[in-house]
Coordinates of C-alpha atoms in Angstrom, one line a residue:
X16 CA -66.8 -1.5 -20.4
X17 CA -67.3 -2.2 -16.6
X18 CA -70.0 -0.3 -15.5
X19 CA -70.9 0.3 -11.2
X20 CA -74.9 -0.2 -10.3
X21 CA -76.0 2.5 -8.6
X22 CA -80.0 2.1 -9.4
X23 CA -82.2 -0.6 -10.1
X24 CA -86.0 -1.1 -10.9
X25 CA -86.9 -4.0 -9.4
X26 CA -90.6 -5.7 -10.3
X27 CA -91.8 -9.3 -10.4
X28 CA -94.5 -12.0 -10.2
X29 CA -92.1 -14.2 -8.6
X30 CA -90.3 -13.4 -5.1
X31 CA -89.0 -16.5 -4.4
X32 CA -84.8 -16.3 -4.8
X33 CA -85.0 -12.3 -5.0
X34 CA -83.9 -11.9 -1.5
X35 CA -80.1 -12.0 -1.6
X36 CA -79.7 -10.1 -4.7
X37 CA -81.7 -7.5 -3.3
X38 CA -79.9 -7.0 -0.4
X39 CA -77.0 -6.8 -2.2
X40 CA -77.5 -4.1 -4.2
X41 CA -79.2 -2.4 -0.6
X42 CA -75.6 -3.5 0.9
X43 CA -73.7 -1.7 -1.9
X44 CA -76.0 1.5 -1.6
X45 CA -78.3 1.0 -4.7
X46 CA -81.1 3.1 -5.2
X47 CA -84.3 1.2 -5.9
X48 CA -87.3 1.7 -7.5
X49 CA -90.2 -1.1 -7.2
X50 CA -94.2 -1.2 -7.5
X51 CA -97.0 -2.9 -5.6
X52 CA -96.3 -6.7 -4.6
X53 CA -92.5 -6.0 -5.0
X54 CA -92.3 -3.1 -3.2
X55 CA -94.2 -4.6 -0.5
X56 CA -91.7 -7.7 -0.4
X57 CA -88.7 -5.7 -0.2
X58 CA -90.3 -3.3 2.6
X59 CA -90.5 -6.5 4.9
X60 CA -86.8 -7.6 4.3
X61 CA -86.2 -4.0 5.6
X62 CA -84.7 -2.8 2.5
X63 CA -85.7 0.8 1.7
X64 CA -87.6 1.2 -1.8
X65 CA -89.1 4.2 -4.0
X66 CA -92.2 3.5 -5.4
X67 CA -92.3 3.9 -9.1
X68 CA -95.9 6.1 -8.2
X69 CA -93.3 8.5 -6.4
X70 CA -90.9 8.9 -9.7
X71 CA -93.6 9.0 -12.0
X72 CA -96.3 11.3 -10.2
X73 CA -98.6 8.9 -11.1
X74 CA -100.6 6.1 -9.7
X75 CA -100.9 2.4 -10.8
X76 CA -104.3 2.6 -12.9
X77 CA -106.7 0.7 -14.9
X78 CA -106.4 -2.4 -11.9
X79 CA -102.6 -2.4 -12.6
X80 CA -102.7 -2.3 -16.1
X81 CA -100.3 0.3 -16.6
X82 CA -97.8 1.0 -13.5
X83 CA -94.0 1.3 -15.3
X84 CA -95.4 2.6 -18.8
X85 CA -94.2 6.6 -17.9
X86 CA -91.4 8.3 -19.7
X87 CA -89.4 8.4 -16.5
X88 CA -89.4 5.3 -16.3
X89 CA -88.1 3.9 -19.8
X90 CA -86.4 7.2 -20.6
X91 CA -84.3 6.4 -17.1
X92 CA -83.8 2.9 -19.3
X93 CA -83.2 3.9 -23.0
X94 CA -81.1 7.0 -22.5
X95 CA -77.5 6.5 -23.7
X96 CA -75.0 7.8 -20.7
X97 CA -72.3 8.5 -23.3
X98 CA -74.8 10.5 -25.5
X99 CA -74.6 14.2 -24.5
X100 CA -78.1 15.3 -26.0
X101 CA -79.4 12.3 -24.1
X102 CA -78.0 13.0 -20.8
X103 CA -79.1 16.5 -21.5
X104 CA -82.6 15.8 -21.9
X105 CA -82.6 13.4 -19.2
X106 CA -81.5 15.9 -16.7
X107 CA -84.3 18.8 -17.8
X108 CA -86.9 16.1 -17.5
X109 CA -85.5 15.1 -13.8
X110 CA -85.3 11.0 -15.2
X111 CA -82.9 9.2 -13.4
X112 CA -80.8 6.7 -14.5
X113 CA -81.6 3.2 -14.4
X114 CA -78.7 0.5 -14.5
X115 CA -80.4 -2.6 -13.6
X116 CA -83.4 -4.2 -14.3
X117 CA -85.3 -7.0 -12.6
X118 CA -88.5 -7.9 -13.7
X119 CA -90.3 -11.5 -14.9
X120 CA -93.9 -11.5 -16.8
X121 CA -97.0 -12.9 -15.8
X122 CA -97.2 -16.2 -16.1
X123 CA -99.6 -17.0 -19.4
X124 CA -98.7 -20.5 -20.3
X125 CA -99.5 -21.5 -16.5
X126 CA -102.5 -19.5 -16.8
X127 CA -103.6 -21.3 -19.7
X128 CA -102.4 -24.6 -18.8
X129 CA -104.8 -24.9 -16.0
X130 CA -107.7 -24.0 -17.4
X131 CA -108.5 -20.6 -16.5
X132 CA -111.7 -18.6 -17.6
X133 CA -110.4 -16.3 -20.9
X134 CA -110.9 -13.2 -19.0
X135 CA -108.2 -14.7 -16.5
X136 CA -106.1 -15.5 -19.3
X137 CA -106.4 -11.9 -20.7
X138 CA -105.0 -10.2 -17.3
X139 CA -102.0 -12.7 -17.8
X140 CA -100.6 -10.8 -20.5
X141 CA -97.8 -8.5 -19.5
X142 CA -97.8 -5.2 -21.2
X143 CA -94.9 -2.5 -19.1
X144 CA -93.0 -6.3 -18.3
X145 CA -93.0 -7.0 -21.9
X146 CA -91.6 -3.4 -22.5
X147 CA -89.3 -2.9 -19.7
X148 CA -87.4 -6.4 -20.9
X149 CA -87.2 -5.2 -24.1
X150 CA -86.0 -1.4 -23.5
X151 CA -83.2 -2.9 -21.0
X152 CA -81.8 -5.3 -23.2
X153 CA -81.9 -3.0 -26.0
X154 CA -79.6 -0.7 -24.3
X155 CA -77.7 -3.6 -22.9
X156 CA -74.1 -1.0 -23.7
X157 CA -75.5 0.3 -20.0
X158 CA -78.3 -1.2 -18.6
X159 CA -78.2 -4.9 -17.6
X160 CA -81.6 -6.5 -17.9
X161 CA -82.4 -9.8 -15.6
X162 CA -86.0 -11.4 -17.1
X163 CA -85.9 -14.8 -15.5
X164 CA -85.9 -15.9 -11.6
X165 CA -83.8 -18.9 -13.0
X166 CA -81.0 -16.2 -13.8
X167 CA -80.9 -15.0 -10.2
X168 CA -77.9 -17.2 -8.4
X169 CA -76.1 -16.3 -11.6
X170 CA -76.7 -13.0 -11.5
X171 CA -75.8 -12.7 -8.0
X172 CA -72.5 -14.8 -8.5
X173 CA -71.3 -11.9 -10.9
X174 CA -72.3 -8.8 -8.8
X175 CA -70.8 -10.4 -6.0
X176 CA -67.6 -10.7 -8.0
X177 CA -67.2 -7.5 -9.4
X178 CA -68.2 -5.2 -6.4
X179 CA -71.7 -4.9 -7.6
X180 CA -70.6 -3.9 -11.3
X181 CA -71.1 -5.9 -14.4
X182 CA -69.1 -6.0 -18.1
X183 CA -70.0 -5.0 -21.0
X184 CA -70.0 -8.7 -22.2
X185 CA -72.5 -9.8 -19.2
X186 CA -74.9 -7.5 -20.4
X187 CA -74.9 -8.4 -24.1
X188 CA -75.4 -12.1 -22.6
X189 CA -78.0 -11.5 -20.7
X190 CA -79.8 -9.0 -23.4
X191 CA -79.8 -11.9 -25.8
X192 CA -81.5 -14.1 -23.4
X193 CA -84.1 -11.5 -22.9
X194 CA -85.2 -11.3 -26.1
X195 CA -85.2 -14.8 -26.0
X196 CA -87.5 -14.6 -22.9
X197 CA -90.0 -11.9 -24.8
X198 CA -89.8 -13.9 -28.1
X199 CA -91.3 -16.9 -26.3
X200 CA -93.1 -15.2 -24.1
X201 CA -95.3 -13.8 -27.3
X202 CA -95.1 -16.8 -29.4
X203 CA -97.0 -18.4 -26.6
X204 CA -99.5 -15.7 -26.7
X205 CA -99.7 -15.8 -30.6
X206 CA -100.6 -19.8 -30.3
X207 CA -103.3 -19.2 -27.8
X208 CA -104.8 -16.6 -30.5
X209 CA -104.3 -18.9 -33.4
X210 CA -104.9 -22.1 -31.6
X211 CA -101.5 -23.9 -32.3
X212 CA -99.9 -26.6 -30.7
X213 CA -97.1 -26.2 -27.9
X214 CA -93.7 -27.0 -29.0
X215 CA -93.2 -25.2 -32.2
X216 CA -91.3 -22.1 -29.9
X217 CA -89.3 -24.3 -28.5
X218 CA -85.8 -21.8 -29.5
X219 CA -87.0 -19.3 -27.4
X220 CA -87.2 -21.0 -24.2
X221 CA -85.5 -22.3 -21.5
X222 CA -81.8 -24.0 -22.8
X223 CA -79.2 -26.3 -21.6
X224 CA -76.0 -26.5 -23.2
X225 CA -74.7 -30.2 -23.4
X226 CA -71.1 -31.4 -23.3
X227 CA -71.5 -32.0 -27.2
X228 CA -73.6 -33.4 -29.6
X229 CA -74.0 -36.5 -31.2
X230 CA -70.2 -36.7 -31.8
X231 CA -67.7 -34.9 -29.6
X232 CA -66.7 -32.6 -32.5
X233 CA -70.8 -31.4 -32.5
X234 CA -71.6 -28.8 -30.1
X235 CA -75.0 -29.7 -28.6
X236 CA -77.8 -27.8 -26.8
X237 CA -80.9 -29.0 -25.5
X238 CA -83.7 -26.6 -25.9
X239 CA -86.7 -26.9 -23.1
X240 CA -87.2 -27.7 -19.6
X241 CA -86.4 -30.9 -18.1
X242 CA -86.4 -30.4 -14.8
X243 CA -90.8 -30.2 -15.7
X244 CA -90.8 -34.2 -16.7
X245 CA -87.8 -35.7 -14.3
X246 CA -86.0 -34.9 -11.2
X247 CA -82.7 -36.1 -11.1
X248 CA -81.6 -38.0 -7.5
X249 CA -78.4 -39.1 -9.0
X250 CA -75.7 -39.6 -11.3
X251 CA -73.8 -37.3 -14.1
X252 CA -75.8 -34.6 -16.1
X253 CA -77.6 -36.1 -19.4
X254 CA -75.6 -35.7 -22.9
X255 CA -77.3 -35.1 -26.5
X256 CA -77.7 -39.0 -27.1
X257 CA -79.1 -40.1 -23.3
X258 CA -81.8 -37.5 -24.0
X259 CA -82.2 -39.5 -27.7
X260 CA -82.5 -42.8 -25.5
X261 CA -85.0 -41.0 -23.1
X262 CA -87.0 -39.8 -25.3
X263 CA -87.2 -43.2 -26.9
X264 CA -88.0 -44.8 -23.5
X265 CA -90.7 -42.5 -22.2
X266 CA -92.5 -42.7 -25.9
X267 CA -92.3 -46.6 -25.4
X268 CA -93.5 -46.9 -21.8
X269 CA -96.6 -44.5 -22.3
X270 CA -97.8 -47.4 -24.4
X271 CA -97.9 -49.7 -21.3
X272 CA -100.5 -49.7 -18.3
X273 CA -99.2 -52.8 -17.1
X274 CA -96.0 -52.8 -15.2
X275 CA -93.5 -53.3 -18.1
X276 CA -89.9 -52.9 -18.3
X277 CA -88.1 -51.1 -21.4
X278 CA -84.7 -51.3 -22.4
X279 CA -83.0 -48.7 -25.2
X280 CA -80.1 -49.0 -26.8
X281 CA -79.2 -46.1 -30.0
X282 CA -82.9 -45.7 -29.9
X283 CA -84.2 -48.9 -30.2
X284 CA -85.7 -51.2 -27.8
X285 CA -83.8 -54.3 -27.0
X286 CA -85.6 -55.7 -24.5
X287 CA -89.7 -55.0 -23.3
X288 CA -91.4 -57.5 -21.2
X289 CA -94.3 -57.2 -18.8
X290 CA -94.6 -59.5 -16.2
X291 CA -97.1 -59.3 -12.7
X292 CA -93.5 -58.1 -10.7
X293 CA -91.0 -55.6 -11.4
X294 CA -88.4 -57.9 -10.7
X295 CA -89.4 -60.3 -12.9
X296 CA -90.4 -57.7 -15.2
X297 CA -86.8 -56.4 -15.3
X298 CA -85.7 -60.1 -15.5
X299 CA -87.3 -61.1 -18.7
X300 CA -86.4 -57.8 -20.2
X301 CA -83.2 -58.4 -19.8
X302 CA -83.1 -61.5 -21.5
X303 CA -84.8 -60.8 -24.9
X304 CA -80.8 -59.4 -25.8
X305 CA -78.0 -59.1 -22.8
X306 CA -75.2 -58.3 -25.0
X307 CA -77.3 -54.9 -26.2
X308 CA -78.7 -54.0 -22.6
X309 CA -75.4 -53.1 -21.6
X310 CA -74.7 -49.2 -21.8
X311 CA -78.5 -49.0 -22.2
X312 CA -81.2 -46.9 -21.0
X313 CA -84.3 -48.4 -18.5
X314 CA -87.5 -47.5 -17.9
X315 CA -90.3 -48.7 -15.7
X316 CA -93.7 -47.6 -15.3
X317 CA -93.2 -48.8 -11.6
X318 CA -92.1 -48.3 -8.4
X319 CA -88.2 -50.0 -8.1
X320 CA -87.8 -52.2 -5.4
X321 CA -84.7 -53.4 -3.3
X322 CA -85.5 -57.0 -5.4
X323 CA -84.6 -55.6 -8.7
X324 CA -82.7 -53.2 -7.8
X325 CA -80.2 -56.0 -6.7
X326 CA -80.7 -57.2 -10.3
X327 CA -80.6 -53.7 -11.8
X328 CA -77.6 -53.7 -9.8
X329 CA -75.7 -56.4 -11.7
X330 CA -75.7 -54.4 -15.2
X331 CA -73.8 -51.8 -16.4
X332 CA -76.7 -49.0 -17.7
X333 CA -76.1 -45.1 -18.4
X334 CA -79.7 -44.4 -17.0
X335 CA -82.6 -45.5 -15.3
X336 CA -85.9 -44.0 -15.2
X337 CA -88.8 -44.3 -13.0
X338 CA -91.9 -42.9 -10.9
X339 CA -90.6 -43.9 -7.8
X340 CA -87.9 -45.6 -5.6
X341 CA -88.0 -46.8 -2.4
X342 CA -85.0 -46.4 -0.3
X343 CA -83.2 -49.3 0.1
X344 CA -83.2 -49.7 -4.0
X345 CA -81.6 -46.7 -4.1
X346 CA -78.9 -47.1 -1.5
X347 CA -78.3 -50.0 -4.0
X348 CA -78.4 -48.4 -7.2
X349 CA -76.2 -45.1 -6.1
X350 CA -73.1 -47.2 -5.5
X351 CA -72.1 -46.6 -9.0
X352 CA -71.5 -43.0 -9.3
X353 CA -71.8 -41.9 -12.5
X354 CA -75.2 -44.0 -12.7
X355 CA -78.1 -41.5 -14.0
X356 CA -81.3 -42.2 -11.9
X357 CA -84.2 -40.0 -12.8
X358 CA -87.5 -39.8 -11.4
X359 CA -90.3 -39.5 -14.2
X360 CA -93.0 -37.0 -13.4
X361 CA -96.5 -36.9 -15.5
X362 CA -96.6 -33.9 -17.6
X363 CA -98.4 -32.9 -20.8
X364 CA -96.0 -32.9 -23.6
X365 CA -96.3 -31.4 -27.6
X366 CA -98.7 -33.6 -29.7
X367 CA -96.0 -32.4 -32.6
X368 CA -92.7 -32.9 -34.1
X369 CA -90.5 -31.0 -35.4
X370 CA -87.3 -32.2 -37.8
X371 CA -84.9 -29.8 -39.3
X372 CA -83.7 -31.1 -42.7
X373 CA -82.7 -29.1 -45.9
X374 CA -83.4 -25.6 -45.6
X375 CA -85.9 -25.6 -43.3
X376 CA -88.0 -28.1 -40.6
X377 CA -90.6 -30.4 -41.3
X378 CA -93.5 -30.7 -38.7
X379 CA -95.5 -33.7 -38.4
X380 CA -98.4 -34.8 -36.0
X381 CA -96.9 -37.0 -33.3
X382 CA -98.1 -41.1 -33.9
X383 CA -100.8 -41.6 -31.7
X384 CA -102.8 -44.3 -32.9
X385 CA -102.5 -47.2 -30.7
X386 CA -104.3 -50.2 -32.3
X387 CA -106.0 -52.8 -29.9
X388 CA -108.0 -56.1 -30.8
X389 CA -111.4 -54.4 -31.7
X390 CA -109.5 -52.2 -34.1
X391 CA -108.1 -55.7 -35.8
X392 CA -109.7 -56.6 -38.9
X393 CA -109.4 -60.9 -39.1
X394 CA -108.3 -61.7 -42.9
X395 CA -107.8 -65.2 -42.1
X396 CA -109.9 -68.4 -42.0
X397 CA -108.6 -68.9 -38.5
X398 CA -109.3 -66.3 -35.4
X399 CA -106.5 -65.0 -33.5
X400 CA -107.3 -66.6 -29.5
X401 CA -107.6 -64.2 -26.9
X402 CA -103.8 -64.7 -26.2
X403 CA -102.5 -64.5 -29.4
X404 CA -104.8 -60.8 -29.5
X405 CA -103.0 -59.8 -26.7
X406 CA -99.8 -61.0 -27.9
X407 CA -100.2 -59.4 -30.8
X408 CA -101.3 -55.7 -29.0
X409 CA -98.1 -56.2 -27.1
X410 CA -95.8 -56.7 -30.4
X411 CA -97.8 -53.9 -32.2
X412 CA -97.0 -51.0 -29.1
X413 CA -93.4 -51.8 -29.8
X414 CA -92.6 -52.3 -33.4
X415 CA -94.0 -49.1 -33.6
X416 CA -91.7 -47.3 -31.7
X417 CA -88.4 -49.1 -33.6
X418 CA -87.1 -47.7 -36.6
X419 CA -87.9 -49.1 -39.6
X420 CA -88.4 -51.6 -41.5
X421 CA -88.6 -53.5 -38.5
X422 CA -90.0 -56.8 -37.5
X423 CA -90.8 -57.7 -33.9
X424 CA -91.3 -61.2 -32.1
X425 CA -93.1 -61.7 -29.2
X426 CA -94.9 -64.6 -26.6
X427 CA -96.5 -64.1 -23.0
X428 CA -95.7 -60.3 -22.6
X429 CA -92.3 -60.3 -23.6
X430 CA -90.2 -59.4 -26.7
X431 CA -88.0 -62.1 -27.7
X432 CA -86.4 -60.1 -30.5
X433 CA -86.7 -57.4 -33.2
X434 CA -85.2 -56.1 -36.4
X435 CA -84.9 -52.8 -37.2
X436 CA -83.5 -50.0 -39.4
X437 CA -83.5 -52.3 -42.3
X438 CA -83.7 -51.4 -45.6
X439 CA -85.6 -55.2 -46.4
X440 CA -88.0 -56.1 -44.2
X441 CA -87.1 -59.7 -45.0
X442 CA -83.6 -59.1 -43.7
X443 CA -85.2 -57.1 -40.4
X444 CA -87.0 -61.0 -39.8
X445 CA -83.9 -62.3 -40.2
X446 CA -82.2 -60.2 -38.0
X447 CA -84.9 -60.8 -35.5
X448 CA -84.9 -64.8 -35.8
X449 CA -81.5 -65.0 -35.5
X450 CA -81.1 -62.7 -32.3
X451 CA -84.2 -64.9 -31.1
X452 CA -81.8 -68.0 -31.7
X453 CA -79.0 -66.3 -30.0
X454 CA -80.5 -65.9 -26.9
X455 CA -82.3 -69.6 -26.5
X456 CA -86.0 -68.6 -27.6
X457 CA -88.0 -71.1 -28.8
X458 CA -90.4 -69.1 -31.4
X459 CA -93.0 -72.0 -31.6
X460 CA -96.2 -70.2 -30.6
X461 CA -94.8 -66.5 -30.8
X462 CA -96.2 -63.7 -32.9
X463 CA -95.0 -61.4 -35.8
X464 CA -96.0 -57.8 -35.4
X465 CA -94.6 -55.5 -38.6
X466 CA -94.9 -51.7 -39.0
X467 CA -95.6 -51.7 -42.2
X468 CA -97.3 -54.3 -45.2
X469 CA -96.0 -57.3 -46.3
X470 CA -95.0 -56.6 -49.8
X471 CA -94.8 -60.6 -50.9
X472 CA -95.6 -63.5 -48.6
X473 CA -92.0 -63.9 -47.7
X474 CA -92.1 -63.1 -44.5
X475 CA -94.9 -64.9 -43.5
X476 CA -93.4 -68.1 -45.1
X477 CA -90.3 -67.5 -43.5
X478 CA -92.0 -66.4 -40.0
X479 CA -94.2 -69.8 -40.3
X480 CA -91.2 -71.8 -40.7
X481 CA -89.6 -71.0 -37.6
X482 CA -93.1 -71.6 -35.7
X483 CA -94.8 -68.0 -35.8
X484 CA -98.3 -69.0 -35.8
X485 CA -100.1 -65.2 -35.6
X486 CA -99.2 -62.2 -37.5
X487 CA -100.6 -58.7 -37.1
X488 CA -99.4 -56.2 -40.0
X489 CA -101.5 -52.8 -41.2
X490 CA -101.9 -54.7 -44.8
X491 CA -102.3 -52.2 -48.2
X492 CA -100.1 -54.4 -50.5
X493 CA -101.5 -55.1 -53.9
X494 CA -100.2 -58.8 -53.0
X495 CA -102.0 -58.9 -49.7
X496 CA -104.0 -61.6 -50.7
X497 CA -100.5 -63.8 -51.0
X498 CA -100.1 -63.2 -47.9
X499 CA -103.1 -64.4 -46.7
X500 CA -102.8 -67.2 -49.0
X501 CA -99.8 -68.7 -47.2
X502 CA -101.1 -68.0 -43.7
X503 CA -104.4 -70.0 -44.6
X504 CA -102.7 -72.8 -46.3
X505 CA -100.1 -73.3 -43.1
X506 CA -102.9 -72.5 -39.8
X507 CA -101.3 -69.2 -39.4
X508 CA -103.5 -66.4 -38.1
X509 CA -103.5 -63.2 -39.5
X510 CA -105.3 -59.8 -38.7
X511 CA -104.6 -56.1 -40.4
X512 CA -105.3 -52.8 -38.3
X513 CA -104.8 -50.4 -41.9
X514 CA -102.5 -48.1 -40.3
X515 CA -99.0 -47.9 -41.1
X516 CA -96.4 -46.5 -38.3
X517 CA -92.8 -45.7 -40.3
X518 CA -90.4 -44.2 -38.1
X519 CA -87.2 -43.0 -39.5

């Protein structure tokens, strides 16, 4: 059922964007109805407004606690046009119609998110913004309720289409996503009150459909806001497995201060190096697997240069991520157009995960522990050098981040291979020896880093024979001691951290 605007109550924190819908409706002859900063706003764009003090006879009170919450108001909202008792009680009571409603909520995750005294936070819950959202999109059969300043241009797109009018089937839409404004708006406020971590709303908030999912026959939607960790300078929009690869890059880099290099391929890192360059960096990256990098994901946790970016240049990648770019890399790297280049910006993210499985979802503390050489507990007769510690720290901050069982090589800040996603950790050191092999690394001198124990001394035999001579594992086998057995007998360090890091 197409239905004309002919009023609107229009009331929000933010202006910005507002202007062209607003004059709009003033250009189609809409009534509107607005309060204190709004009202003020639209004044100055020379748009005529009555104040909602005017309709309702009464003042904003209580410091502007309660402005909109006035019979008149919602009444003008909630009554049904096609419902003769309701139209007759609205005209006795003088309540004009309502048919559009504009209005955003103070902005409590911001609030708390910068630290703000609890009083502060207090004020930032909305109480008539709340209700007015919820009254309009109840009554979406004739009221068409706008709760987000990201729905403006869309908004404006369909009154401008259809004469200032809107269909039944826009206002169901954008009811729905009103409720899902209110329902995260509160389950933000419920987690302040209960002290929960961010992320467990994550439904109700901001959402991006994708092209598909995993498979094209999956539908896919990404639920959150990306545009708060990246800005995109270039290339084709993300799909449901570049966001998989991204996520695994940006959990792999945050391990790194120094400048590293991170390539992804289905998840899984195929190539890490550090080096005192990004071009060499990049380089050495590259070469721990070539065949994998290609159709990969890269990250840096460094500026990108015209130098690599010449390199960079050479490879065919889906997406790479950084802080920064100067400009001649990029007139470089934007030669191939579907190319995704993003620009990674530091934000706070959930300290949770979530997994749906079964029935239901399964939430997890995210892995955090980070082990470093005063956390390593020597089981060996020999020391690890200071080299082979930070060797080993290196090989540790990735295998952790691959799925497992998984083994990871490693020498002089770079990987030289891995196996993962096996269901024998002896075959994920076979895997990793023989990719080493591939790709012409010698192994003498390189370390073993494992995720989880060594059931038998296998691995360190096998490890030992192809020149591994330092191994860093979290140990809790009851045949440990075999282990350390073998490495003792054959001059092979070894030192446990008693943390395990799965990742399936």
């Amino acid at each position: 059922m197409s239905k004309k605007i002919q009023s609107a109550l229009i009331s929000v924190f933010y202006k910005d964007g507002l202007d062209k819908i607003a004059k709009l409706l003033h250009e189609n002859e809409v009534t509107i109805y607005s309060t204190g900063g709004t009202q003020t706003f639209l004044e100055e764009l020379g748009i005529p407004v009555i104040a909602v003090e005017d309709l309702t006879s009464y003042p904003s009170i209580f410091g502007g606690r309660v402005k909109t919450l006035h019979p008149k108001v919602f009444g003008g909202i909630l009554h049904r046009r096609e419902n003769a008792d309701d139209v007759k009680t609205a005209a006795e009571y003088e309540i004009p119609a309502i048919d559009l409603v504009i209005v955003d909520l103070y902005p409590f995750e911001e609030t708390v998110a910068s630290g703000a005294s609890e009083d502060d936070i207090i004020e930032k819950i909305d109480i008539g913004g709340i209700a007015l959202i919820r009254g309009a999109a109840k009554n979406y059969n004739d009221v068409l309720i706008v709760s987000s300043r990201t729905q403006y241009d869309d908004v404006f797109e369909i009154l401008s289409a259809k004469n200032c009018g809107t269909d039944l089937d826009d206002r169901k839409q954008y009811a729905g996503k009103a409720f899902g404004t209110s329902s995260h708006y509160d389950s933000a406020i419920h987690a302040y009150f209960a002290g929960i971590e961010d992320g467990e709303n994550f439904r109700a908030g901001q959402t991006k459909n994708l092209r598909y999912g995993e498979n094209p026959h999956q539908s896919g939607t990404f639920y959150g806001n990306l545009d708060a960790m990246f800005t995109q300078i270039h290339g084709k929009e993300l799909s449901y497995n570049n966001l998989m690869d991204v996520d695994a890059c940006v959990r792999l880099i945050e391990e790194f201060d120094e400048l590293t290099y991170v390539i992804v391929k289905h998840n899984n890192a195929c190539g890490v190096a550090s080096a005192a360059t990004s071009k060499q960096a990049y380089l050495n990256a590259l070469s721990c697997d070539p065949v994998s990098a290609f159709g990969g994901v890269i990250i840096t946790n460094t500026n990108v240069d015209a130098a690599t970016a010449e390199e960079l240049h050479k490879l065919f990648f889906e997406i790479l991520i950084a802080p920064s770019f100067d400009a001649d890399a990029l007139d470089i790297l934007q030669k191939k157009r579907d190319r995704r280049l993003l620009i990674k910006k530091e934000v706070k993210t959930s300290k949770k995960q979530f997994r749906s499985l079964l029935n239901g979802v399964l939430e997890q503390d995210k892995d955090l522990s980070t082990e470093k050489t005063a956390d390593f507990k020597v089981v060996t007769k020999i020391a690890p050098t200071d080299a082979q510690n930070k060797a080993l720290e290196f090989a540790l901050k990735i295998c952790k981040h691959l799925k497992s069982n998984n083994v990871v090589l490693a020498k002089d800040g770079q990987m030289l291979a891995c196996g993962v996603g096996q269901t024998s950790r002896v075959d994920a050191l076979k895997q990793a020896i023989d990719k080493a092999k591939e790709f012409g690394f010698d192994l003498k001198g390189g370390v073993m880093a494992s995720e989880a124990f060594f059931p038998f001394p296998d691995c360190v035999e096998i490890a030992g024979n192809v020149g591994i001579n330092a191994v860093i594992q979290p140990g809790g086998s009851i045949k440990d001691q075999l282990s350390i057995d073998y490495c003792d007998e054959h001059g092979i360090t070894m030192v446990m951290t008693g943390i395990r890091h799965f990742l399936h």
